[in-house]
Each structure stands twice: as C-alpha cells, then as structure tokens.
C-alpha cells in the first residue's frame, strides 16, 4: 500500500527487476521473524489470503534472497474450493530449461513439488488428497538429499534426491505460472520461502 511505502524508515521499496535485497525490508527485522515482522514459527494462522479466481496471481521480482541451491522450504496455507484444478501455488519456474528452480502446485487434490538443476528436474507427489472446503497447511522441503511434503503438520511423502537447485532469474509467482498459465482458483495464505529445509518440529 502506498501509505506503507511513504512511512519513513519502515519499508525500503525496491523498484527494478534485478534486486540485491528482499523486495520489502522492514526496519528492525530480526532473526526468527518474516519480512512482515511476524514470528516465523507460531501456532495458528493469521486472517487474510489471496482470494484467487483463476484470472490473477501475485508476482515477486527475482532477488538475491531467493537464490537457494542446497536447501529450501516452501510453505503456505491453501483453501480447496475446487479439487479438480491444476493451479500453481508457488513457482520460480520458467517454461523451458534451464530457468527452473522450484514449483509447488495442485494436481487436482494432490500436492506436487518440483525442483530443477538447470538440465533436469525431480518431483514428489503427496499421498494425501486435500479435502475440498477446508484450509490445509502445506510445506515442501529439500535438504540436499531428500524431498519431503508435509500436510497439516504431518510428514506425508518423501523421496531421495541429490540436486543443486538452479538459480533461476524467474520471478516468484504466487497462484500462477509463467505466461499466466495454470492459475489457481484456490485462496492462498501466508506463502513463505526459506533457504533451508525446515525440521519436522518446525513444520509442526
């Protein structure tokens, strides 16, 4: 919002497409808090979500804080309004190699998570189908050896994989995919990206 950007010493806006710093830098940002100042690990979700309708998405410019290679976690809440959807949840994924880092999307009611190394990709599907008409907490992690998916705080699926994640220059899309394809019709709340794999206790 304009008022937030105009407030002195609160946010430092970044306008260009290639950013050396996070898109918003709150004053007094400390360890254990996200970019809005909220504690990273707390029980319970906040109100407010991107109420997506299959016609729009949110986009974050590529910046150095998104360059992850050996560890990664992607977290969000999603409300399943339509279980029969291929909508993207969080993606930093170009239409062709090598410009692919990671993406999480819904394959109907199944969560799918992919990572790319610039020439190939690895993927994992959840074993659980997300129930329609409910909010679900989803976390996908990669620790350099294993890809994992957690649903509602519990480990759901895992696969062994040795990958160096490619530093794509693609923007991060929330609820969308490159070129405006596969847009989500399901609301998404509190999307977060970490540069390491969260532990099971942190996910819980």
mmCIF file of C-alpha atoms in Angstrom:
data_model
loop_
_atom_site.group_PDB
_atom_site.id
_atom_site.type_symbol
_atom_site.label_atom_id
_atom_site.label_comp_id
_atom_site.label_asym_id
_atom_site.label_seq_id
_atom_site.Cartn_x
_atom_site.Cartn_y
_atom_site.Cartn_z
ATOM 1 C CA UNK A 1 0.000 0.000 0.000
ATOM 2 C CA UNK A 2 1.199 3.494 -0.761
ATOM 3 C CA UNK A 3 0.968 4.618 2.841
ATOM 4 C CA UNK A 4 3.354 1.860 3.925
ATOM 5 C CA UNK A 5 5.954 2.899 1.365
ATOM 6 C CA UNK A 6 5.638 6.566 2.311
ATOM 7 C CA UNK A 7 6.099 5.995 6.031
ATOM 8 C CA UNK A 8 9.661 6.998 6.995
ATOM 9 C CA UNK A 9 12.141 4.255 7.952
ATOM 10 C CA UNK A 10 9.552 1.485 7.784
ATOM 11 C CA UNK A 11 9.938 -0.073 4.341
ATOM 12 C CA UNK A 12 12.604 0.308 1.696
ATOM 13 C CA UNK A 13 10.900 -0.239 -1.700
ATOM 14 C CA UNK A 14 12.800 -1.926 -4.494
ATOM 15 C CA UNK A 15 11.636 -0.945 -7.962
ATOM 16 C CA UNK A 16 13.952 -2.587 -10.507
ATOM 17 C CA UNK A 17 13.659 -6.148 -11.714
ATOM 18 C CA UNK A 18 17.099 -7.308 -10.527
ATOM 19 C CA UNK A 19 17.283 -6.876 -6.768
ATOM 20 C CA UNK A 20 20.244 -7.352 -4.402
ATOM 21 C CA UNK A 21 17.907 -7.184 -1.376
ATOM 22 C CA UNK A 22 14.476 -8.514 -0.396
ATOM 23 C CA UNK A 23 11.546 -6.805 -2.044
ATOM 24 C CA UNK A 24 10.495 -5.199 1.260
ATOM 25 C CA UNK A 25 12.928 -4.611 4.109
ATOM 26 C CA UNK A 26 11.158 -3.742 7.383
ATOM 27 C CA UNK A 27 13.178 -1.711 9.852
ATOM 28 C CA UNK A 28 14.326 -3.778 12.814
ATOM 29 C CA UNK A 29 13.991 -7.142 11.055
ATOM 30 C CA UNK A 30 15.332 -9.766 13.434
ATOM 31 C CA UNK A 31 16.127 -13.464 13.373
ATOM 32 C CA UNK A 32 13.048 -15.631 13.656
ATOM 33 C CA UNK A 33 10.685 -13.140 12.023
ATOM 34 C CA UNK A 34 9.402 -12.994 8.477
ATOM 35 C CA UNK A 35 9.523 -9.993 6.165
ATOM 36 C CA UNK A 36 6.425 -8.502 7.804
ATOM 37 C CA UNK A 37 7.879 -8.868 11.312
ATOM 38 C CA UNK A 38 5.686 -11.835 12.299
ATOM 39 C CA UNK A 39 7.251 -14.720 14.204
ATOM 40 C CA UNK A 40 8.241 -17.449 11.746
ATOM 41 C CA UNK A 41 7.174 -20.322 13.954
ATOM 42 C CA UNK A 42 3.902 -19.855 15.744
ATOM 43 C CA UNK A 43 0.791 -21.926 16.236
ATOM 44 C CA UNK A 44 -2.199 -20.667 14.274
ATOM 45 C CA UNK A 45 -2.696 -18.825 11.010
ATOM 46 C CA UNK A 46 -3.485 -15.163 10.507
ATOM 47 C CA UNK A 47 -6.532 -13.881 8.707
ATOM 48 C CA UNK A 48 -6.137 -12.640 5.181
ATOM 49 C CA UNK A 49 -5.444 -14.524 1.987
ATOM 50 C CA UNK A 50 -5.038 -14.049 -1.735
ATOM 51 C CA UNK A 51 -8.572 -14.763 -2.897
ATOM 52 C CA UNK A 52 -7.665 -16.064 -6.325
ATOM 53 C CA UNK A 53 -10.244 -16.641 -9.032
ATOM 54 C CA UNK A 54 -8.258 -18.268 -11.839
ATOM 55 C CA UNK A 55 -7.743 -14.872 -13.502
ATOM 56 C CA UNK A 56 -4.924 -13.337 -11.439
ATOM 57 C CA UNK A 57 -1.772 -14.003 -9.457
ATOM 58 C CA UNK A 58 0.827 -12.215 -7.327
ATOM 59 C CA UNK A 59 4.409 -11.754 -8.508
ATOM 60 C CA UNK A 60 7.690 -11.037 -6.668
ATOM 61 C CA UNK A 61 10.740 -9.861 -8.617
ATOM 62 C CA UNK A 62 13.781 -12.123 -8.626
ATOM 63 C CA UNK A 63 16.305 -11.072 -5.981
ATOM 64 C CA UNK A 64 19.364 -12.471 -4.222
ATOM 65 C CA UNK A 65 17.411 -13.656 -1.180
ATOM 66 C CA UNK A 66 15.697 -16.213 -3.453
ATOM 67 C CA UNK A 67 18.959 -17.798 -4.652
ATOM 68 C CA UNK A 68 18.880 -21.183 -2.932
ATOM 69 C CA UNK A 69 20.938 -24.158 -4.070
ATOM 70 C CA UNK A 70 21.314 -26.795 -1.343
ATOM 71 C CA UNK A 71 18.361 -26.222 0.971
ATOM 72 C CA UNK A 72 14.804 -24.996 0.513
ATOM 73 C CA UNK A 73 11.379 -24.941 2.137
ATOM 74 C CA UNK A 74 8.156 -23.682 0.562
ATOM 75 C CA UNK A 75 5.231 -23.119 2.921
ATOM 76 C CA UNK A 76 1.648 -21.897 2.599
ATOM 77 C CA UNK A 77 -1.964 -22.391 3.576
ATOM 78 C CA UNK A 78 -4.404 -23.223 0.801
ATOM 79 C CA UNK A 79 -8.174 -23.430 0.833
ATOM 80 C CA UNK A 80 -9.527 -26.036 -1.567
ATOM 81 C CA UNK A 81 -12.567 -24.538 -3.256
ATOM 82 C CA UNK A 82 -12.142 -26.643 -6.394
ATOM 83 C CA UNK A 83 -10.424 -30.025 -6.063
ATOM 84 C CA UNK A 84 -10.309 -30.523 -9.858
ATOM 85 C CA UNK A 85 -7.594 -27.979 -10.652
ATOM 86 C CA UNK A 86 -4.033 -27.840 -11.923
ATOM 87 C CA UNK A 87 -3.404 -24.426 -10.363
ATOM 88 C CA UNK A 88 0.073 -23.340 -9.303
ATOM 89 C CA UNK A 89 0.649 -22.383 -5.680
ATOM 90 C CA UNK A 90 4.245 -21.052 -5.580
ATOM 91 C CA UNK A 91 6.590 -21.188 -8.549
ATOM 92 C CA UNK A 92 10.002 -19.919 -9.640
ATOM 93 C CA UNK A 93 9.908 -21.897 -12.826
ATOM 94 C CA UNK A 94 10.469 -20.939 -16.440
ATOM 95 C CA UNK A 95 8.682 -22.524 -19.366
ATOM 96 C CA UNK A 96 11.916 -24.233 -20.517
ATOM 97 C CA UNK A 97 15.214 -25.418 -19.052
ATOM 98 C CA UNK A 98 17.488 -24.217 -17.626
ATOM 99 C CA UNK A 99 15.462 -21.466 -15.977
ATOM 100 C CA UNK A 100 13.712 -23.638 -13.405
ATOM 101 C CA UNK A 101 14.249 -23.574 -9.632
ATOM 102 C CA UNK A 102 11.150 -24.883 -7.856
ATOM 103 C CA UNK A 103 7.390 -25.014 -8.009
ATOM 104 C CA UNK A 104 4.526 -26.261 -5.883
ATOM 105 C CA UNK A 105 1.168 -26.874 -7.488
ATOM 106 C CA UNK A 106 -2.074 -28.759 -7.149
ATOM 107 C CA UNK A 107 -2.508 -31.795 -9.371
ATOM 108 C CA UNK A 108 -6.240 -31.972 -8.768
ATOM 109 C CA UNK A 109 -6.335 -32.525 -4.967
ATOM 110 C CA UNK A 110 -2.756 -33.845 -4.802
ATOM 111 C CA UNK A 111 0.170 -31.590 -3.860
ATOM 112 C CA UNK A 112 3.098 -31.781 -6.299
ATOM 113 C CA UNK A 113 6.542 -30.268 -5.684
ATOM 114 C CA UNK A 114 9.345 -29.972 -8.258
ATOM 115 C CA UNK A 115 12.942 -28.743 -8.161
ATOM 116 C CA UNK A 116 15.238 -28.191 -11.144
ATOM 117 C CA UNK A 117 19.033 -28.180 -11.544
ATOM 118 C CA UNK A 118 19.184 -26.445 -14.922
ATOM 119 C CA UNK A 119 19.029 -29.547 -17.086
ATOM 120 C CA UNK A 120 16.625 -31.933 -15.356
ATOM 121 C CA UNK A 121 14.011 -31.944 -12.646
ATOM 122 C CA UNK A 122 12.881 -34.035 -9.693
ATOM 123 C CA UNK A 123 9.359 -34.246 -8.341
ATOM 124 C CA UNK A 124 7.317 -35.613 -5.471
ATOM 125 C CA UNK A 125 3.561 -36.066 -5.102
ATOM 126 C CA UNK A 126 1.673 -36.168 -1.826
ATOM 127 C CA UNK A 127 -0.031 -39.414 -0.904
ATOM 128 C CA UNK A 128 -2.940 -37.495 0.624
ATOM 129 C CA UNK A 129 -5.713 -35.812 -1.343
ATOM 130 C CA UNK A 130 -6.706 -32.469 0.153
ATOM 131 C CA UNK A 131 -10.328 -32.292 1.215
ATOM 132 C CA UNK A 132 -12.480 -29.739 -0.539
ATOM 133 C CA UNK A 133 -13.982 -26.979 1.598
ATOM 134 C CA UNK A 134 -11.085 -26.842 4.080
ATOM 135 C CA UNK A 135 -7.867 -24.937 4.745
ATOM 136 C CA UNK A 136 -4.687 -27.037 4.597
ATOM 137 C CA UNK A 137 -1.150 -26.227 5.726
ATOM 138 C CA UNK A 138 1.413 -27.422 3.155
ATOM 139 C CA UNK A 139 5.203 -27.448 3.419
ATOM 140 C CA UNK A 140 7.650 -28.892 0.884
ATOM 141 C CA UNK A 141 11.331 -29.172 1.827
ATOM 142 C CA UNK A 142 14.622 -30.167 0.231
ATOM 143 C CA UNK A 143 17.772 -30.707 2.320
ATOM 144 C CA UNK A 144 20.221 -31.752 -0.414
ATOM 145 C CA UNK A 145 19.357 -35.427 -0.018
ATOM 146 C CA UNK A 146 15.572 -35.747 0.323
ATOM 147 C CA UNK A 147 12.449 -34.022 -0.936
ATOM 148 C CA UNK A 148 9.582 -34.076 1.564
ATOM 149 C CA UNK A 149 5.972 -32.942 1.674
ATOM 150 C CA UNK A 150 4.167 -32.181 4.938
ATOM 151 C CA UNK A 151 0.402 -31.727 5.124
ATOM 152 C CA UNK A 152 -1.238 -30.194 8.174
ATOM 153 C CA UNK A 153 1.908 -30.668 10.242
ATOM 154 C CA UNK A 154 2.498 -34.333 9.418
ATOM 155 C CA UNK A 155 5.045 -35.900 7.072
ATOM 156 C CA UNK A 156 3.167 -37.196 4.034
ATOM 157 C CA UNK A 157 5.718 -38.211 1.364
ATOM 158 C CA UNK A 158 9.466 -38.321 0.818
ATOM 159 C CA UNK A 159 11.927 -39.299 -1.905
ATOM 160 C CA UNK A 160 15.720 -39.387 -2.029
ATOM 161 C CA UNK A 161 17.269 -36.921 -4.488
ATOM 162 C CA UNK A 162 20.679 -35.252 -4.870
ATOM 163 C CA UNK A 163 20.291 -31.925 -6.613
ATOM 164 C CA UNK A 164 21.823 -28.472 -6.815
ATOM 165 C CA UNK A 165 18.881 -26.162 -7.281
ATOM 166 C CA UNK A 166 19.313 -23.857 -10.267
ATOM 167 C CA UNK A 167 19.362 -20.119 -9.555
ATOM 168 C CA UNK A 168 16.651 -19.153 -11.992
ATOM 169 C CA UNK A 169 16.107 -15.474 -12.809
ATOM 170 C CA UNK A 170 12.365 -16.044 -12.996
ATOM 171 C CA UNK A 171 10.116 -14.095 -10.619
ATOM 172 C CA UNK A 172 8.280 -15.929 -7.872
ATOM 173 C CA UNK A 173 4.629 -16.328 -8.812
ATOM 174 C CA UNK A 174 2.016 -16.914 -6.126
ATOM 175 C CA UNK A 175 -1.004 -18.637 -7.589
ATOM 176 C CA UNK A 176 0.341 -18.657 -11.134
ATOM 177 C CA UNK A 177 2.810 -19.989 -13.663
ATOM 178 C CA UNK A 178 4.999 -18.459 -16.389
ATOM 179 C CA UNK A 179 2.929 -16.699 -19.028
ATOM 180 C CA UNK A 180 -0.181 -16.592 -16.862
ATOM 181 C CA UNK A 181 -0.966 -20.288 -17.253
ATOM 182 C CA UNK A 182 -2.393 -22.738 -14.714
ATOM 183 C CA UNK A 183 -3.717 -20.002 -12.435
ATOM 184 C CA UNK A 184 -5.046 -21.029 -9.051
ATOM 185 C CA UNK A 185 -8.728 -20.811 -8.185
ATOM 186 C CA UNK A 186 -7.943 -21.732 -4.571
ATOM 187 C CA UNK A 187 -7.181 -18.996 -1.996
ATOM 188 C CA UNK A 188 -3.572 -18.968 -0.724
ATOM 189 C CA UNK A 189 -2.426 -17.514 2.605
ATOM 190 C CA UNK A 190 0.953 -16.865 4.234
ATOM 191 C CA UNK A 191 3.259 -18.066 1.444
ATOM 192 C CA UNK A 192 6.847 -18.335 2.689
ATOM 193 C CA UNK A 193 10.167 -19.441 1.190
ATOM 194 C CA UNK A 194 13.117 -20.467 3.365
ATOM 195 C CA UNK A 195 16.737 -21.027 2.290
ATOM 196 C CA UNK A 196 16.996 -24.288 4.242
ATOM 197 C CA UNK A 197 14.906 -27.359 4.945
ATOM 198 C CA UNK A 198 12.636 -26.899 7.953
ATOM 199 C CA UNK A 199 12.716 -29.683 10.510
ATOM 200 C CA UNK A 200 9.629 -31.756 11.260
ATOM 201 C CA UNK A 201 9.209 -29.958 14.594
ATOM 202 C CA UNK A 202 9.408 -26.544 12.912
ATOM 203 C CA UNK A 203 6.790 -27.601 10.384
ATOM 204 C CA UNK A 204 4.528 -28.812 13.195
#
